[in-house]
């Protein structure tokens, strides 16, 4: 399969802060991938660089074989790259149906067609029963689904999800995971920023790990969670060695228990 998104040597600084440093990655079309890392790693900044909300100081961004470095977000969305935001801000005085229709208007000029598209998308994300409710009356979980629906209504080829599970309780997370999987199964390429490792482990086919603005690991979810550099990035210097000792100690105690039982 070919790459739908490629970033090469992308960097961005804000004053003296190097938020993203020489990052290169390639997102394969048709896959569900994840970008993870500790708070402040530069993940959302990287999304903004990909999608055109921020122009990189260095490097190149290509989408569907075309150089889009610094191109405006609405033009990228028209090409098929759409992103969600960690802090959702729906049009509170409008209904769920009307909010989703806003996204549909990117490609659908007529109001009736946009509203019909909204119904179809609402069904895909589990909002059918909420279509005539005001966005202001939705729960946090409902607003997350609405943010997802507005993005889907633009008919994306690539969907960038920025912590779509943030703020949800365990049951709401469990309910949302099949929704995200269903979007990927429908043919949309998905790249998600996520802190909920349960979701990363169950959804992602490949993972990139960002720390202090730099990529430090890439592989399957199992690969990166066992990577010493990743453990250190999340838990601090020496954490990988301490965890190994704990695991080794548990193994020794387990073996001793087996000997006693035998």
Coordinates of C-alpha atoms in Angstrom, one line a residue:
X1 CA 0.0 0.0 0.0
X2 CA 1.1 3.5 -0.7
X3 CA 1.6 6.4 1.6
X4 CA -1.2 9.0 1.8
X5 CA 0.7 11.4 4.0
X6 CA 4.5 12.0 4.2
X7 CA 6.3 14.5 6.3
X8 CA 10.1 14.9 5.9
X9 CA 12.4 16.7 8.3
X10 CA 9.6 18.9 9.7
X11 CA 10.5 21.3 12.4
X12 CA 8.9 24.2 14.3
X13 CA 10.1 26.5 17.1
X14 CA 8.2 29.0 19.2
X15 CA 10.7 31.6 20.4
X16 CA 13.4 29.5 22.1
X17 CA 11.2 26.4 22.3
X18 CA 11.8 23.7 19.7
X19 CA 8.4 22.1 19.7
X20 CA 9.0 19.7 16.8
X21 CA 12.5 18.8 15.6
X22 CA 13.3 17.1 12.3
X23 CA 10.4 14.7 12.3
X24 CA 9.8 12.4 9.4
X25 CA 7.1 9.8 9.1
X26 CA 4.9 8.2 6.4
X27 CA 1.2 7.2 6.9
X28 CA 0.1 4.2 4.9
X29 CA -3.2 4.6 3.2
X30 CA -5.9 2.3 4.6
X31 CA -4.3 1.9 8.0
X32 CA -5.2 3.0 11.5
X33 CA -2.1 4.4 13.1
X34 CA -1.3 6.3 16.4
X35 CA 1.0 9.0 17.5
X36 CA 1.7 8.8 21.2
X37 CA 4.0 10.5 23.8
X38 CA 4.0 12.2 27.1
X39 CA 2.3 15.6 27.7
X40 CA 4.2 18.4 26.0
X41 CA 5.9 16.1 23.5
X42 CA 4.7 18.2 20.5
X43 CA 2.0 15.8 19.2
X44 CA -0.7 18.5 18.7
X45 CA 1.8 20.8 17.2
X46 CA 2.8 18.1 14.7
X47 CA -0.9 17.6 13.8
X48 CA -1.2 21.4 13.2
X49 CA 1.9 21.2 10.9
X50 CA 0.4 18.3 9.0
X51 CA -3.0 19.9 8.5
X52 CA -1.9 23.5 7.7
X53 CA -2.9 25.3 10.9
X54 CA 0.8 26.1 11.5
X55 CA 3.5 26.5 8.8
X56 CA 6.7 24.6 9.5
X57 CA 10.1 26.4 9.8
X58 CA 11.7 23.5 8.0
X59 CA 10.8 20.3 6.1
X60 CA 8.0 19.2 3.8
X61 CA 4.5 17.9 4.0
X62 CA 3.0 15.8 1.2
X63 CA -0.6 14.6 0.9
X64 CA -1.8 12.2 -1.8
X65 CA 1.5 12.8 -3.7
X66 CA 1.2 16.6 -3.6
X67 CA 3.3 19.1 -1.7
X68 CA 1.0 20.9 0.7
X69 CA 3.6 22.5 3.0
X70 CA 2.0 25.5 4.6
X71 CA -1.2 25.1 2.6
X72 CA -4.4 26.5 4.3
X73 CA -6.4 24.0 6.3
X74 CA -9.6 24.4 4.3
X75 CA -7.7 23.6 1.1
X76 CA -6.3 20.5 2.8
X77 CA -9.8 19.5 3.9
X78 CA -11.1 19.9 0.4
X79 CA -8.3 17.5 -0.7
X80 CA -9.4 15.0 1.9
X81 CA -7.4 15.6 5.1
X82 CA -9.6 16.5 8.1
X83 CA -8.7 16.8 11.8
X84 CA -10.6 16.9 15.1
X85 CA -9.6 19.0 18.1
X86 CA -8.9 17.9 21.7
X87 CA -11.1 20.7 23.0
X88 CA -14.4 20.4 21.2
X89 CA -16.3 23.6 20.4
X90 CA -19.6 22.8 18.6
X91 CA -22.0 25.5 17.5
X92 CA -23.9 25.3 20.9
X93 CA -27.1 27.0 19.7
X94 CA -27.5 24.7 16.7
X95 CA -28.8 21.1 16.7
X96 CA -26.6 18.1 16.3
X97 CA -28.0 17.7 12.8
X98 CA -27.1 21.3 11.9
X99 CA -23.6 21.0 13.3
X100 CA -22.8 17.9 11.2
X101 CA -24.3 19.6 8.1
X102 CA -21.7 22.3 8.5
X103 CA -19.0 19.7 7.7
X104 CA -21.1 18.3 4.8
X105 CA -21.2 21.8 3.2
X106 CA -17.6 21.4 2.3
X107 CA -18.7 19.3 -0.7
X108 CA -22.5 19.6 -0.7
X109 CA -23.9 23.1 -1.5
X110 CA -27.6 22.4 -0.9
X111 CA -29.0 22.5 2.6
X112 CA -31.3 19.5 2.1
X113 CA -28.5 17.4 0.8
X114 CA -26.2 18.5 3.7
X115 CA -28.9 17.6 6.3
X116 CA -29.4 14.2 4.7
X117 CA -25.6 13.6 4.8
X118 CA -25.7 14.6 8.5
X119 CA -28.2 11.9 9.2
X120 CA -26.1 9.3 7.6
X121 CA -23.0 10.3 9.5
X122 CA -24.9 10.5 12.8
X123 CA -25.8 6.9 12.4
X124 CA -22.2 6.0 11.8
X125 CA -21.1 7.5 15.1
X126 CA -24.2 6.6 17.2
X127 CA -25.8 10.0 17.3
X128 CA -29.1 9.3 15.5
X129 CA -31.2 9.6 18.6
X130 CA -29.6 13.0 19.4
X131 CA -30.0 14.6 15.9
X132 CA -32.6 17.2 17.0
X133 CA -30.9 18.0 20.4
X134 CA -29.0 21.2 20.8
X135 CA -25.3 20.7 20.9
X136 CA -25.1 22.6 24.2
X137 CA -27.3 19.8 25.8
X138 CA -24.9 17.0 24.9
X139 CA -22.7 15.2 27.4
X140 CA -18.9 15.2 27.1
X141 CA -19.2 11.8 25.3
X142 CA -21.9 13.2 23.0
X143 CA -19.8 16.2 22.1
X144 CA -16.8 14.0 21.3
X145 CA -19.0 12.0 18.9
X146 CA -20.3 15.2 17.4
X147 CA -16.7 16.4 16.8
X148 CA -16.0 13.1 15.1
X149 CA -19.2 13.4 13.0
X150 CA -18.5 16.9 11.8
X151 CA -15.1 15.7 10.6
X152 CA -16.5 12.7 8.9
X153 CA -19.1 14.8 7.1
X154 CA -16.3 16.3 5.1
X155 CA -15.7 12.9 3.5
X156 CA -12.1 12.6 4.5
X157 CA -9.5 10.3 3.0
X158 CA -7.3 10.9 6.0
X159 CA -8.8 11.6 9.5
X160 CA -6.5 13.1 12.2
X161 CA -8.0 12.4 15.6
X162 CA -6.6 14.5 18.4
X163 CA -7.4 12.7 21.7
X164 CA -11.0 11.7 20.8
X165 CA -11.2 9.7 24.0
X166 CA -9.9 12.3 26.4
X167 CA -12.3 13.1 29.2
X168 CA -14.3 9.9 28.8
X169 CA -15.0 7.4 31.5
X170 CA -14.0 3.7 31.0
X171 CA -17.4 2.7 29.7
X172 CA -17.6 5.6 27.3
X173 CA -14.1 4.7 26.0
X174 CA -15.1 1.1 25.5
X175 CA -18.2 2.3 23.5
X176 CA -16.1 4.7 21.4
X177 CA -13.4 2.2 20.3
X178 CA -15.7 0.3 17.9
X179 CA -16.9 3.6 16.4
X180 CA -13.3 4.5 15.6
X181 CA -12.6 1.0 14.3
X182 CA -15.7 1.2 12.1
X183 CA -14.5 4.4 10.5
X184 CA -11.2 2.8 9.7
X185 CA -13.0 -0.3 8.3
X186 CA -15.1 2.0 6.0
X187 CA -11.9 2.9 4.1
X188 CA -10.8 6.1 5.9
X189 CA -7.2 6.2 6.8
X190 CA -6.9 7.2 10.5
X191 CA -4.0 8.7 12.5
X192 CA -4.8 9.3 16.1
X193 CA -3.1 11.1 19.0
X194 CA -4.0 9.1 22.1
X195 CA -3.1 8.7 25.7
X196 CA -5.5 5.8 26.4
X197 CA -3.2 2.9 25.8
X198 CA -6.1 0.4 25.9
X199 CA -7.3 2.1 22.7
X200 CA -3.8 2.2 21.1
X201 CA -3.2 -1.4 21.8
X202 CA -6.6 -2.6 20.4
X203 CA -6.8 -0.2 17.4
X204 CA -3.5 0.8 16.0
X205 CA -1.6 -1.2 13.5
X206 CA 1.5 1.0 13.8
X207 CA 2.6 3.6 16.3
X208 CA 5.0 6.6 16.4
X209 CA 6.3 7.9 19.7
X210 CA 7.2 11.5 20.1
X211 CA 9.1 12.9 23.1
X212 CA 10.5 16.5 23.5
X213 CA 9.6 17.2 19.9
X214 CA 11.5 14.2 18.4
X215 CA 10.5 10.8 17.2
X216 CA 12.0 8.2 19.5
X217 CA 10.3 5.0 18.4
X218 CA 8.2 3.4 15.6
X219 CA 6.6 0.0 15.3
X220 CA 3.7 -2.1 16.4
X221 CA 2.0 -1.2 19.7
X222 CA 3.7 -4.2 21.4
X223 CA 7.1 -3.0 20.0
X224 CA 6.9 0.5 21.3
X225 CA 5.5 -0.3 24.7
X226 CA 8.5 -2.6 25.3
X227 CA 11.0 0.0 24.0
X228 CA 13.4 1.2 26.7
X229 CA 13.4 4.8 25.3
X230 CA 9.6 4.9 25.4
X231 CA 9.5 3.7 29.0
X232 CA 12.1 6.3 29.9
X233 CA 10.1 9.1 28.1
X234 CA 6.9 8.3 30.0
X235 CA 8.3 7.3 33.4
X236 CA 11.6 9.1 33.7
X237 CA 15.3 8.2 33.7
X238 CA 16.1 4.7 35.1
X239 CA 12.5 3.5 34.9
X240 CA 13.1 0.8 32.3
X241 CA 15.8 -0.8 34.5
X242 CA 13.6 -0.6 37.6
X243 CA 10.7 -2.2 35.7
X244 CA 13.0 -5.0 34.5
X245 CA 14.0 -5.7 38.1
X246 CA 10.4 -5.8 39.2
X247 CA 9.5 -8.2 36.4
X248 CA 12.5 -10.4 37.2
X249 CA 11.6 -10.4 40.8
X250 CA 8.0 -11.4 40.1
X251 CA 9.3 -14.2 37.8
X252 CA 11.7 -15.5 40.5
X253 CA 8.9 -15.4 43.1
X254 CA 6.6 -17.2 40.6
X255 CA 9.1 -19.9 40.0
X256 CA 9.7 -20.4 43.7
X257 CA 5.9 -20.7 44.2
X258 CA 5.8 -23.4 41.5
X259 CA 8.6 -25.3 43.3
X260 CA 6.8 -25.2 46.6
X261 CA 3.6 -26.5 44.9
X262 CA 5.5 -29.3 43.2

